[in-house]
Tab-separated table of C-alpha atoms and ligand atoms in Angstrom:
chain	number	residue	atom	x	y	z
A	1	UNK	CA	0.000	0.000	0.000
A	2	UNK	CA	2.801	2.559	-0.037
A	3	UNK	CA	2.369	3.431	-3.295
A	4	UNK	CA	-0.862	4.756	-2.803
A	5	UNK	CA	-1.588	8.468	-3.116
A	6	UNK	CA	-2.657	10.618	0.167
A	7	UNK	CA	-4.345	13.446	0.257
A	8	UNK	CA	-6.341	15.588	2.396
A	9	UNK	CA	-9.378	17.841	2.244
A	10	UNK	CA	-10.582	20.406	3.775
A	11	UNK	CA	-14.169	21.345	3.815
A	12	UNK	CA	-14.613	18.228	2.299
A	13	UNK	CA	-18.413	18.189	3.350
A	14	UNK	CA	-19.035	21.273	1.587
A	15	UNK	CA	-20.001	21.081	-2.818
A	16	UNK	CA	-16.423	20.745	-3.976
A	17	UNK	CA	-15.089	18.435	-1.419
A	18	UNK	CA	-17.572	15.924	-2.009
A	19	UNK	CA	-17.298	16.191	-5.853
A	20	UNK	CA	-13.172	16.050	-5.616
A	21	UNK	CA	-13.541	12.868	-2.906
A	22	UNK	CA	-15.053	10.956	-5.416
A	23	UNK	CA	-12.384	11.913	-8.638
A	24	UNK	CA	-9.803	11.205	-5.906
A	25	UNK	CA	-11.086	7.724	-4.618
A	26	UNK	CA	-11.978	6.859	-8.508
A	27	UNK	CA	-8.123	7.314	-9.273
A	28	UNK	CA	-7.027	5.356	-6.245
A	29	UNK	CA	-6.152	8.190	-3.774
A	30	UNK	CA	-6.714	7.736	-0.077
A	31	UNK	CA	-8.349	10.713	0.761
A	32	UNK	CA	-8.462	12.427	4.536
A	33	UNK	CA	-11.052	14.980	4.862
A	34	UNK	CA	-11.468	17.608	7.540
A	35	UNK	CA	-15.064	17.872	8.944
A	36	UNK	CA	-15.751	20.325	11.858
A	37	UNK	CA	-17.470	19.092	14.952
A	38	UNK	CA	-20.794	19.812	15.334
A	39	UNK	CA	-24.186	17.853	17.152
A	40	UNK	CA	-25.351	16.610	14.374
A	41	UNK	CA	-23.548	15.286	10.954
A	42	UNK	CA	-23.463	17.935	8.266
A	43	UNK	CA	-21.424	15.514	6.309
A	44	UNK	CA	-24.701	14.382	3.633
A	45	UNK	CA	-22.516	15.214	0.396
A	46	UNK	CA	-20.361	12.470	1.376
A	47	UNK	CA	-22.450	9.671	3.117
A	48	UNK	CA	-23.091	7.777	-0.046
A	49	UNK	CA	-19.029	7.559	0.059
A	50	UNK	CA	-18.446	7.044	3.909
A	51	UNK	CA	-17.555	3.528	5.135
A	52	UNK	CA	-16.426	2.339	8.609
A	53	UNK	CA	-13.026	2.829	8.713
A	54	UNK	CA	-12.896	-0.876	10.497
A	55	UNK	CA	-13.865	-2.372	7.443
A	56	UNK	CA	-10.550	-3.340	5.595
A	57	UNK	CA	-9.794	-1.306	1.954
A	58	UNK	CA	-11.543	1.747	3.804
A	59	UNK	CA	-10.052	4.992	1.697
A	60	UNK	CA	-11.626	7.512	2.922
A	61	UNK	CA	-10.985	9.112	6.493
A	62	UNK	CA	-12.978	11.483	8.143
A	63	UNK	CA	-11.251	13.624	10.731
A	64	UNK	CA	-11.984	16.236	13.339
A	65	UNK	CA	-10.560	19.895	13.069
A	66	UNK	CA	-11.051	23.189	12.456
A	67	UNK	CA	-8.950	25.911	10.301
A	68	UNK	CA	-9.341	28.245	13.187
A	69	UNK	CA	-7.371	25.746	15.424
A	70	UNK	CA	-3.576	25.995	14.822
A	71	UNK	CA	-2.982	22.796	16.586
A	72	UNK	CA	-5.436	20.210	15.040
A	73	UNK	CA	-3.985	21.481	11.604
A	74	UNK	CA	-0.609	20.961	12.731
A	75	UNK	CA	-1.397	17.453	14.195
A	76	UNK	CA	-3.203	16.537	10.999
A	77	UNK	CA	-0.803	17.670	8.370
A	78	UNK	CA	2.308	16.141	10.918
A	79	UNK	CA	-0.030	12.330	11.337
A	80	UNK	CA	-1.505	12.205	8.048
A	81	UNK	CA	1.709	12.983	5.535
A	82	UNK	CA	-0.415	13.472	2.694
A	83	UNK	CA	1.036	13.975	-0.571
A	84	UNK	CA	-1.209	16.155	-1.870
A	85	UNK	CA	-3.853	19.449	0.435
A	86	UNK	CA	-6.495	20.578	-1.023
A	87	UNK	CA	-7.703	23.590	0.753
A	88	UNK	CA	-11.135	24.201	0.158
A	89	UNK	CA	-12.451	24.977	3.867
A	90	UNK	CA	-13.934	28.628	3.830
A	91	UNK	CA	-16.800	31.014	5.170
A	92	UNK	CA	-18.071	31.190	1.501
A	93	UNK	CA	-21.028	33.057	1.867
A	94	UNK	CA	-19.947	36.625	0.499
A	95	UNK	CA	-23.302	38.319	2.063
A	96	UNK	CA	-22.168	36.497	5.349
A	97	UNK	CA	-19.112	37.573	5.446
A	98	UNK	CA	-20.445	41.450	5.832
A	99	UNK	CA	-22.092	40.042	8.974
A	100	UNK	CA	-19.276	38.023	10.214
A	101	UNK	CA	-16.328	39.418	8.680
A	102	UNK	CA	-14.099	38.836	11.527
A	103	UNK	CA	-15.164	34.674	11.370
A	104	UNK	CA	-14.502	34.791	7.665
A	105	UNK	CA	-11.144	36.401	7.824
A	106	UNK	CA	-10.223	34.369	10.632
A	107	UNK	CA	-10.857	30.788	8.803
A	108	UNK	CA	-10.613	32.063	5.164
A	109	UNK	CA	-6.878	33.960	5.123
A	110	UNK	CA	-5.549	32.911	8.700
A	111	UNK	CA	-7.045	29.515	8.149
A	112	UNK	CA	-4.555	29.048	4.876
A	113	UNK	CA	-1.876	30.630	6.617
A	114	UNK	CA	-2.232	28.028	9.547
A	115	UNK	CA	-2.117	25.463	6.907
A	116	UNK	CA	1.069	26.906	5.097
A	117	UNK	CA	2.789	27.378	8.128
A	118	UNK	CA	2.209	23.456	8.737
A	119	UNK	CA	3.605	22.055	5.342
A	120	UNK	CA	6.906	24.512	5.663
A	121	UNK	CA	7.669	23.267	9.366
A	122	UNK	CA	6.775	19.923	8.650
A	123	UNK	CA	9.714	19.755	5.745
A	124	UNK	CA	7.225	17.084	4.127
A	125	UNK	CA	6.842	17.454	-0.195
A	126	UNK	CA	3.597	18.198	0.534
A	127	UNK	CA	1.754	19.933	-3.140
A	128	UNK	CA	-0.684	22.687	-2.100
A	129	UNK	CA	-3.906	23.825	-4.124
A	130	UNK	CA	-5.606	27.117	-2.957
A	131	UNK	CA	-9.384	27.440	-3.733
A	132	UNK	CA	-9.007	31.181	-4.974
A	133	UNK	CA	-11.931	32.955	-6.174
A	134	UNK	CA	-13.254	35.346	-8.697
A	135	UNK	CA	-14.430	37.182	-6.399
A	136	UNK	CA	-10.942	38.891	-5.905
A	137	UNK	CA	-11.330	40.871	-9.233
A	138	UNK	CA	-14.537	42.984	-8.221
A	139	UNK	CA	-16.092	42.651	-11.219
A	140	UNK	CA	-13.520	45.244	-13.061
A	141	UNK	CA	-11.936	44.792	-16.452
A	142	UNK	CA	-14.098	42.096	-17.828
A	143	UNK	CA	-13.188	39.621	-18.776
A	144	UNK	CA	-10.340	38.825	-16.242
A	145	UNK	CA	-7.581	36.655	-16.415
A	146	UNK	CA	-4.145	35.623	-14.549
A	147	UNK	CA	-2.928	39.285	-14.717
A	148	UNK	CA	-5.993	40.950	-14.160
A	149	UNK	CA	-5.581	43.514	-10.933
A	150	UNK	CA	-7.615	42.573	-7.999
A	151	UNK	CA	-10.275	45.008	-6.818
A	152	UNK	CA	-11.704	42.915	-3.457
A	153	UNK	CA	-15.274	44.020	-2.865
A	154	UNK	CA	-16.164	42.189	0.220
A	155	UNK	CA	-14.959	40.825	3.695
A	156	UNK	CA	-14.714	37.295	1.954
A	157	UNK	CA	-12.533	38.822	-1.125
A	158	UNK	CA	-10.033	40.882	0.879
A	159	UNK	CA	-10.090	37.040	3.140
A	160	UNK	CA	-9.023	35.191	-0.582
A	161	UNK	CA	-6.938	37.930	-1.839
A	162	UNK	CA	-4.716	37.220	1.612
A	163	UNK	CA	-5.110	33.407	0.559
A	164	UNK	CA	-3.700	34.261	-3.050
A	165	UNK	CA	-0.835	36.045	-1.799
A	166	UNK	CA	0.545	33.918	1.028
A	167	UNK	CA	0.274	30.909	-1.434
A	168	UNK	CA	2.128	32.489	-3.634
A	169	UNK	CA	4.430	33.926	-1.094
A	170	UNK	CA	5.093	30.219	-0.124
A	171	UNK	CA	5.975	28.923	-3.255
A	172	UNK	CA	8.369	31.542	-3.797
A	173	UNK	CA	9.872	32.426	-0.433
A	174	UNK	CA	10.176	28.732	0.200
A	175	UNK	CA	9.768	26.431	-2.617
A	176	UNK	CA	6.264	24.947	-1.492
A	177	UNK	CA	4.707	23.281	-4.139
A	178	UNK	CA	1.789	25.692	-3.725
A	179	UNK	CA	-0.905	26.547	-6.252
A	180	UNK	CA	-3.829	28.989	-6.354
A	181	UNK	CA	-6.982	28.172	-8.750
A	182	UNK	CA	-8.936	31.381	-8.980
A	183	UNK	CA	-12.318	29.980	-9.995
A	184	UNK	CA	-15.539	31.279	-11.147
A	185	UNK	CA	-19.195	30.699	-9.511
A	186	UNK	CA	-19.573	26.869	-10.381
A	187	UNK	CA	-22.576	25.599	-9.080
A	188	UNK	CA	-24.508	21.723	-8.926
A	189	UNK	CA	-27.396	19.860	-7.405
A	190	UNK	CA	-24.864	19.870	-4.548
A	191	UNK	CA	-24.777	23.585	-4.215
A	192	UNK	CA	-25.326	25.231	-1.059
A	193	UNK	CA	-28.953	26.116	-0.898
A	194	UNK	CA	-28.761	29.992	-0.058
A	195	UNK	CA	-25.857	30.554	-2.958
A	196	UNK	CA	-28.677	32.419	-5.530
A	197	UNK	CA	-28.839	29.579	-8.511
A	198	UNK	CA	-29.176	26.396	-5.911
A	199	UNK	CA	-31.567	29.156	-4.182
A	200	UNK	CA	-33.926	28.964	-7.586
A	201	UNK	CA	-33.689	25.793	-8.526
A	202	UNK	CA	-35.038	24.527	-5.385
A	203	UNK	CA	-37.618	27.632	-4.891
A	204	UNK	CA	-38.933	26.376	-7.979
A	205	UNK	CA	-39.002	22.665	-7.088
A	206	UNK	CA	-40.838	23.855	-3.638
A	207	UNK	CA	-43.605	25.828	-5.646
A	208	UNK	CA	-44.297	22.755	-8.424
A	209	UNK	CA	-44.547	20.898	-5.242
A	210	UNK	CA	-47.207	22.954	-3.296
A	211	UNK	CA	-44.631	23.830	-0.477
A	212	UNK	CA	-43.829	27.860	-1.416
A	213	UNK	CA	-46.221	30.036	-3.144
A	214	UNK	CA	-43.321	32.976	-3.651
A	215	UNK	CA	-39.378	33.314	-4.047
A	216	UNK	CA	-37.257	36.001	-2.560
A	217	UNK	CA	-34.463	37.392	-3.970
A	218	UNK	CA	-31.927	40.513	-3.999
A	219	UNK	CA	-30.244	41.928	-6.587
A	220	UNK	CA	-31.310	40.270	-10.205
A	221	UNK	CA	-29.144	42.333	-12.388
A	222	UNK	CA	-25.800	40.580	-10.865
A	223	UNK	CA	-23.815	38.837	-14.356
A	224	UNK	CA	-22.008	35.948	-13.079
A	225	UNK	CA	-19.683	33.334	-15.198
A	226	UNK	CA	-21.408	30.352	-14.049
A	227	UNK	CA	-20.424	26.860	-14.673
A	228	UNK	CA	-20.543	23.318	-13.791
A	229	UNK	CA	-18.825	22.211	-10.166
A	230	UNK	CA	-17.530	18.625	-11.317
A	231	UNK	CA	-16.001	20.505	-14.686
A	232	UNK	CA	-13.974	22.401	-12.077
A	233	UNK	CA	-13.119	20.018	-9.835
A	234	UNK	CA	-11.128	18.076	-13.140
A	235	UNK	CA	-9.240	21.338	-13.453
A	236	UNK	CA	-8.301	21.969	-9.849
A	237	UNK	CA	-6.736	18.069	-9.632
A	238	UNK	CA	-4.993	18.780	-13.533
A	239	UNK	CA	-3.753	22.252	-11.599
A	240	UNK	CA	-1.860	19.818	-8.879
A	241	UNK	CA	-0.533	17.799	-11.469
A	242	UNK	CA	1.482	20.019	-13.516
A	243	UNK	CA	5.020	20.002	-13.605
A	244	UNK	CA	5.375	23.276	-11.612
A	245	UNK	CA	3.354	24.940	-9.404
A	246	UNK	CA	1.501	27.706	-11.153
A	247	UNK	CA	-2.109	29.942	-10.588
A	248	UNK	CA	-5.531	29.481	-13.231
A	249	UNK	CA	-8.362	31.158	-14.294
A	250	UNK	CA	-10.932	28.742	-14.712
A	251	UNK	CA	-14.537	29.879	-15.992
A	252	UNK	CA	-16.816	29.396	-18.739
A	253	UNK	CA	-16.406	32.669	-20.367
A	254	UNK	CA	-20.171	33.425	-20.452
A	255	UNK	CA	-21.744	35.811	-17.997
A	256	UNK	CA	-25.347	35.607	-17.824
A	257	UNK	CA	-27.589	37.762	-14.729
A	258	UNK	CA	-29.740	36.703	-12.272
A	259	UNK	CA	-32.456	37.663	-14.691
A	260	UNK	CA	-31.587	35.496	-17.168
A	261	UNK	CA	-30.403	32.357	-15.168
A	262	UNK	CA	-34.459	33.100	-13.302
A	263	UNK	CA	-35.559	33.278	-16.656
A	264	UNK	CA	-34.192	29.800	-18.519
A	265	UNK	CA	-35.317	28.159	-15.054
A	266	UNK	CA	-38.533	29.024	-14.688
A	267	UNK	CA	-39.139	28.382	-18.700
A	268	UNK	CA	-37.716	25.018	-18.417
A	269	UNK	CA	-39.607	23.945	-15.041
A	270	UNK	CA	-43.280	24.902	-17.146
A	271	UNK	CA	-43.957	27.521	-14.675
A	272	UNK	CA	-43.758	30.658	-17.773
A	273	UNK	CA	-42.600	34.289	-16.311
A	274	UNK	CA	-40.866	34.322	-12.750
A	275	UNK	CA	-42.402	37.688	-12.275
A	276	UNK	CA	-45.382	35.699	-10.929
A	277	UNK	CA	-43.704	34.165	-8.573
A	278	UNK	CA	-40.546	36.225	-7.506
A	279	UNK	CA	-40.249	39.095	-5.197
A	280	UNK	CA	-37.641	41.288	-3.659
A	281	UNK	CA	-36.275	41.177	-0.852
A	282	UNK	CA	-33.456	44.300	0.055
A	283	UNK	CA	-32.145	42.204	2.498
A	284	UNK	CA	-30.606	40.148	-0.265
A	285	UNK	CA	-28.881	43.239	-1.530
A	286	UNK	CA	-25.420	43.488	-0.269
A	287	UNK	CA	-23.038	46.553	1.167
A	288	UNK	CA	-21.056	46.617	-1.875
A	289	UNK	CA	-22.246	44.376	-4.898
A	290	UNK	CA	-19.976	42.532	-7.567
A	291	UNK	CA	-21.959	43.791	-10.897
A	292	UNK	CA	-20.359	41.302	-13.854
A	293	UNK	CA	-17.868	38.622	-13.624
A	294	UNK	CA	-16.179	36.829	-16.536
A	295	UNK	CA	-13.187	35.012	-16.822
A	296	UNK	CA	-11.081	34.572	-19.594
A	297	UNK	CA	-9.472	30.860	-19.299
A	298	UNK	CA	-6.681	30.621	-21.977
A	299	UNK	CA	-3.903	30.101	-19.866
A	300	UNK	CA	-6.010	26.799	-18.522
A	301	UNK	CA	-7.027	25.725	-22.120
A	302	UNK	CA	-3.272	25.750	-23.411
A	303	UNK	CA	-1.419	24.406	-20.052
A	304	UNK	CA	-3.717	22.052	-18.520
A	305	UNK	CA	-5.866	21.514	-21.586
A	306	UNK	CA	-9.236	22.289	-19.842
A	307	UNK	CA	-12.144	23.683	-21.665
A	308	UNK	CA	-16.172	23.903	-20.068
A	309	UNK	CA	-18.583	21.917	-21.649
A	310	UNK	CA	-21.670	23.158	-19.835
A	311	UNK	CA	-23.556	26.511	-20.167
A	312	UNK	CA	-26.165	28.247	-17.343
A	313	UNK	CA	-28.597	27.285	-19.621
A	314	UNK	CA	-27.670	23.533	-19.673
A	315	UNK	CA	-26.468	23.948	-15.772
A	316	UNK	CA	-30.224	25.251	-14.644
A	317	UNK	CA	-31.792	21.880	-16.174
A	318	UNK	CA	-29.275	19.571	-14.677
A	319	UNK	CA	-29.880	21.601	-11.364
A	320	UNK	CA	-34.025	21.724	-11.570
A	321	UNK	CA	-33.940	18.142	-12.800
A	322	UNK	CA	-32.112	16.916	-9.784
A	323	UNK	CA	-34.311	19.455	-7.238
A	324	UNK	CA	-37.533	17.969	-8.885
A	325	UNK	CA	-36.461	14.484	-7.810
A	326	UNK	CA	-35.251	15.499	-4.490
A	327	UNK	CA	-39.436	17.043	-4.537
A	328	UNK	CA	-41.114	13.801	-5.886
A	329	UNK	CA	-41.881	15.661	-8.698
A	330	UNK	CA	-40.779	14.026	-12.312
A	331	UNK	CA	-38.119	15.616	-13.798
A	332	UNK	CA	-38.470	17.370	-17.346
A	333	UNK	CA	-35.212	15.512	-18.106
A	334	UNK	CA	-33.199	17.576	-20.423
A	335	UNK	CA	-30.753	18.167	-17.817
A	336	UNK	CA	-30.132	13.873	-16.958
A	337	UNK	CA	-29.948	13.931	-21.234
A	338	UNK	CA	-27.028	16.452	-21.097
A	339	UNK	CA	-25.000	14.699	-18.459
A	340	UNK	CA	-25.657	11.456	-20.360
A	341	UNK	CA	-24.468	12.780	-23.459
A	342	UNK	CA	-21.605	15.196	-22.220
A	343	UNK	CA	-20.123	12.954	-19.505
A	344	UNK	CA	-20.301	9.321	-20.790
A	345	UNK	CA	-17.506	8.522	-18.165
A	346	UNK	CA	-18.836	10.195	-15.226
A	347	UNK	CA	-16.615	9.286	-12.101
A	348	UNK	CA	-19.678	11.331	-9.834
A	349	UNK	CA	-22.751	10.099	-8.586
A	350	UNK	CA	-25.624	12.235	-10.502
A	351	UNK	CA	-28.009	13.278	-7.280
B	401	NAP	P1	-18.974	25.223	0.539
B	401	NAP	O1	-19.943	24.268	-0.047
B	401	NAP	O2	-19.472	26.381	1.333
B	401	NAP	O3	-17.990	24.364	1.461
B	401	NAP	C1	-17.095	24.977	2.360
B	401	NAP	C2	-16.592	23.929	3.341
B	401	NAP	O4	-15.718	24.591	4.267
B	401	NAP	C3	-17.696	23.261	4.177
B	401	NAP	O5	-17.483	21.868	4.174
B	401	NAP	C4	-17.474	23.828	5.579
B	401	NAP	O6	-17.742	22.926	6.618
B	401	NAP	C5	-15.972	24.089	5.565
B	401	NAP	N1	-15.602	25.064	6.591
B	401	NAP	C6	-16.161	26.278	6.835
B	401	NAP	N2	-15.577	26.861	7.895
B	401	NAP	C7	-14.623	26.000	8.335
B	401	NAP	C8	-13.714	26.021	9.420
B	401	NAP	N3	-13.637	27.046	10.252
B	401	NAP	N4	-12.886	24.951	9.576
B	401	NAP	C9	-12.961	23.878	8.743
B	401	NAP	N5	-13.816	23.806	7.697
B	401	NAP	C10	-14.642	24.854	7.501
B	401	NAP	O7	-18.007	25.806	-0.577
B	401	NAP	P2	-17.696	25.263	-2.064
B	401	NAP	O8	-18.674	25.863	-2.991
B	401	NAP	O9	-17.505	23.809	-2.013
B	401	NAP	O10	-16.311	25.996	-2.360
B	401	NAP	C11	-15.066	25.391	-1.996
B	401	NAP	C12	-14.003	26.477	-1.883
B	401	NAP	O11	-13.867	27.148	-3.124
B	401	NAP	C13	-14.288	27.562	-0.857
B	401	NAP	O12	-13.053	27.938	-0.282
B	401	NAP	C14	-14.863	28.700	-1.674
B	401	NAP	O13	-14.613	29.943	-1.024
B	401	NAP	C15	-14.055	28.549	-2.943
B	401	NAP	N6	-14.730	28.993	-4.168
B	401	NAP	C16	-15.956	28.510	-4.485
B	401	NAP	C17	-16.552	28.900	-5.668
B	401	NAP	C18	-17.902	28.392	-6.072
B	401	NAP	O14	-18.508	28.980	-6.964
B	401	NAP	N7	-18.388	27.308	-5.493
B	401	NAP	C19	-15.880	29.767	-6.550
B	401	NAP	C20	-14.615	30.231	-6.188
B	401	NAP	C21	-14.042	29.818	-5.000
B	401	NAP	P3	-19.238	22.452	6.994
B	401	NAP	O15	-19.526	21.354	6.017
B	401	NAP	O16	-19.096	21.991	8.388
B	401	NAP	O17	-20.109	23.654	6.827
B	402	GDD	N1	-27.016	34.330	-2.380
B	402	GDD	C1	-27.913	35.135	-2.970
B	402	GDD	N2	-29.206	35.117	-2.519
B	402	GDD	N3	-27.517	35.911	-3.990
B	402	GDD	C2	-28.464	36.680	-4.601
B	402	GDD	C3	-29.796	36.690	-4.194
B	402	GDD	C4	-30.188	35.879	-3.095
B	402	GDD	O1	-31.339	35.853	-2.672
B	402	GDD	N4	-30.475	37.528	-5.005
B	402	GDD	C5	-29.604	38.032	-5.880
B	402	GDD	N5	-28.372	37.525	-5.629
B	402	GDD	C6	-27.135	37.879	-6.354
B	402	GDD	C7	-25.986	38.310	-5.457
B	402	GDD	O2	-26.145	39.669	-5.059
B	402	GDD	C8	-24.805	38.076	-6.376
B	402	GDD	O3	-24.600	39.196	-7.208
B	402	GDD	C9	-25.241	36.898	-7.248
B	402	GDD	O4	-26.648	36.738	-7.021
B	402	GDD	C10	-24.544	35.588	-6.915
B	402	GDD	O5	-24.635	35.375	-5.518
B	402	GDD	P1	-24.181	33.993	-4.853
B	402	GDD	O6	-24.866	32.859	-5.506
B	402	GDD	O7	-24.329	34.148	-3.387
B	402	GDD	O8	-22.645	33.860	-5.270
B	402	GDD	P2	-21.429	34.911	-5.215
B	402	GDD	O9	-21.118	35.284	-6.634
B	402	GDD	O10	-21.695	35.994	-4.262
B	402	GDD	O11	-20.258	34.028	-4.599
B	402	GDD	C11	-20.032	32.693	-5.047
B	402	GDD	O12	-19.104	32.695	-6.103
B	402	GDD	C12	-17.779	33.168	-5.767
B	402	GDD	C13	-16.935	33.103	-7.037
B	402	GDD	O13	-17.205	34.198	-7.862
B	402	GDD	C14	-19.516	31.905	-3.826
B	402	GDD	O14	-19.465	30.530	-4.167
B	402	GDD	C15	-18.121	32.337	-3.416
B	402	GDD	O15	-17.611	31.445	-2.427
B	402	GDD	C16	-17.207	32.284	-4.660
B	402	GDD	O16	-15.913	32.679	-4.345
């Protein structure tokens, strides 16, 4: 067994840990994730991959700790010599982190500093991937790319801008493998359900099914690059396997508003205009908003050879598809048709 690949997770309960467990475990990996502690499990996303670690073969670990907690990093990182971190813990909740900016700056930048700090003392070969974000740009100079100025706009993207720098700080101050993937909204059935498109999909779902009569929202003119979490998840394992450690833009290159994303959904789920059913709600609205993001992924199509398949258009009927199941309502099905036809060798479980 010492051949086999380790590596560890944080926030691996969260949409792109559970999506990255499974690539990881279907290429042989034994895979560590960091859950926090809590009453009850919030670990759903990953139950259908969770076995008892007494059974023999068991790959995937589940462990207690906290990127607020210098220690239980250190211990980790120091016990679990994993080959590979992929740091995807965060407060990522950009609304939330106006109310708790302290929290978020505390687990978002200190929390990848704590984890930095662990790989140099530990002196272990240990390849780093920093979930970046978009977010970082502030919606200037569309579309961005690698050398695109940042312009934070928010608690959360002055927290990644700090996570972007000390990466990078790391790999040059001290060699650490360490790599930041700067990555646009990407969204799934496995989405959070207050992020806005998961927020839709399953509003809509809840009115088919007789459960909500109305949907609140904030600010609809918002353009966001959206694209499709799995997709991303391919690029951020491709970004650890390069021969040198280097930072991506990955996004679809298509911006599309609130408006519109409301707009395809609605259509698609039979239920005609969403003025019927949508209302605002200026507690939505946020201090300081991020008007248009769009990313401009070149450098990712000619080094790691990564291109999106999947539009909003085609992402809102994989998401309402899946939320009409979850509902015990019968899907339209266009969006189980796409991931058929577009994913033939799908390593995920389709929810
Ligand atoms: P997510 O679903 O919100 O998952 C975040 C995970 O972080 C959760 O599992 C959460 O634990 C964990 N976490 C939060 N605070 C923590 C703490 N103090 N200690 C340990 N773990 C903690 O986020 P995601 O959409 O998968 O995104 C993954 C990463 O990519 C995040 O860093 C996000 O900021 C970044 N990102 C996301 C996007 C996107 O569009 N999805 C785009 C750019 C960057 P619980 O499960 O206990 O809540
Ligand atoms: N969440 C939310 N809820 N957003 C709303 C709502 C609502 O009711 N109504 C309108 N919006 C608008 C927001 O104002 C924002 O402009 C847009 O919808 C997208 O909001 P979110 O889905 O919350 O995502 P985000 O763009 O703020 O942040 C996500 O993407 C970033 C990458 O660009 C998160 O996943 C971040 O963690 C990530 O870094």
């Amino acid at each position: 067994m010492d051949n086999v690949k380790k590596a560890l997770i944080t926030g691996i309960a969260g949409q792109d840990g559970s999506y990255l467990t499974e690539l990881l475990l279907s290429k042989g990996y034994e895979v560590y994730g960091i859950i926090r502690w809590d009453s009850i499990f919030t670990t759903q996303r990953i139950d259908h991959l969770y076995q008892d670690p007494h059974i023999k073969g068991t790959r995937l670990f589940l462990k207690h700790g906290d990127l607020t907690d210098s220690a239980s990093i250190i211990k980790l990182i120091t016990e679990i010599k994993p080959d590979e971190i992929y740091h995807l813990g965060a407060q990522s909740h950009v609304r939330v982190s106006f109310e708790m900016p302290e929290y978020t700056v505390n687990t978002n930048a200190l929390g990848t500093l704590r984890i930095l700090e662990a790989i140099r003392i530990s002196k272990l070969p240990i390849k780093f991937y920093m979930a970046a974000s978009s977010e970082m740009f502030g919606g200037i100079n569309s579309p961005q790319n690698e050398n695109t100025p940042f312009c934070p706009k928010s608690p959360y993207a002055c927290s990644k801008v700090f996570g972007y720098d000390i990466t990078k700080l790391y790999r040059e101050a001290y060699g650490i493998f360490a790599a930041n993937g700067i990555f646009y909204n990407h969204e799934s059935p496995r989405r959070g359900d207050t992020f806005v498109t998961k927020k839709i999909t399953r509003g809509i779902a809840r009115i088919k099914a007789g459960l909500d009569k109305k949907l609140y929202l904030g600010n609809l003119d918002a353009k966001r690059d959206w694209g499709f979490a799995p997709e991303y998840i391919e690029a951020m394992y491709s970004i650890l396997q390069q021969p040198k450690p280097d930072d991506f833009v990955i996004a679809t290159g298509e911006s599309c508003s609130v408006k519109g994303f409301l707009e395809k959904a609605f259509d698609y789920a039979g239920l005609g205009d969403y003025q019927q059913y949508v209302e605002i709600d200026p507690y939505y609205y946020r201090p300081s908003e991020v008007n248009v993001l769009i990313g401009d992924s070149s450098k990712a199509k000619e080094k790691l050879g990564w291109k999106s398949k999947i539009n909003f258009n085609e992402l809102a009927k994989i998401m309402i598809d899946a939320d009409f199941r979850k509902y015990g309502l019968t899907p339209p099905g266009e969006g189980d048709g796409i991931l058929k036809e577009k994913f033939p060798n799908r390593w995920w479980k389709v929810d």
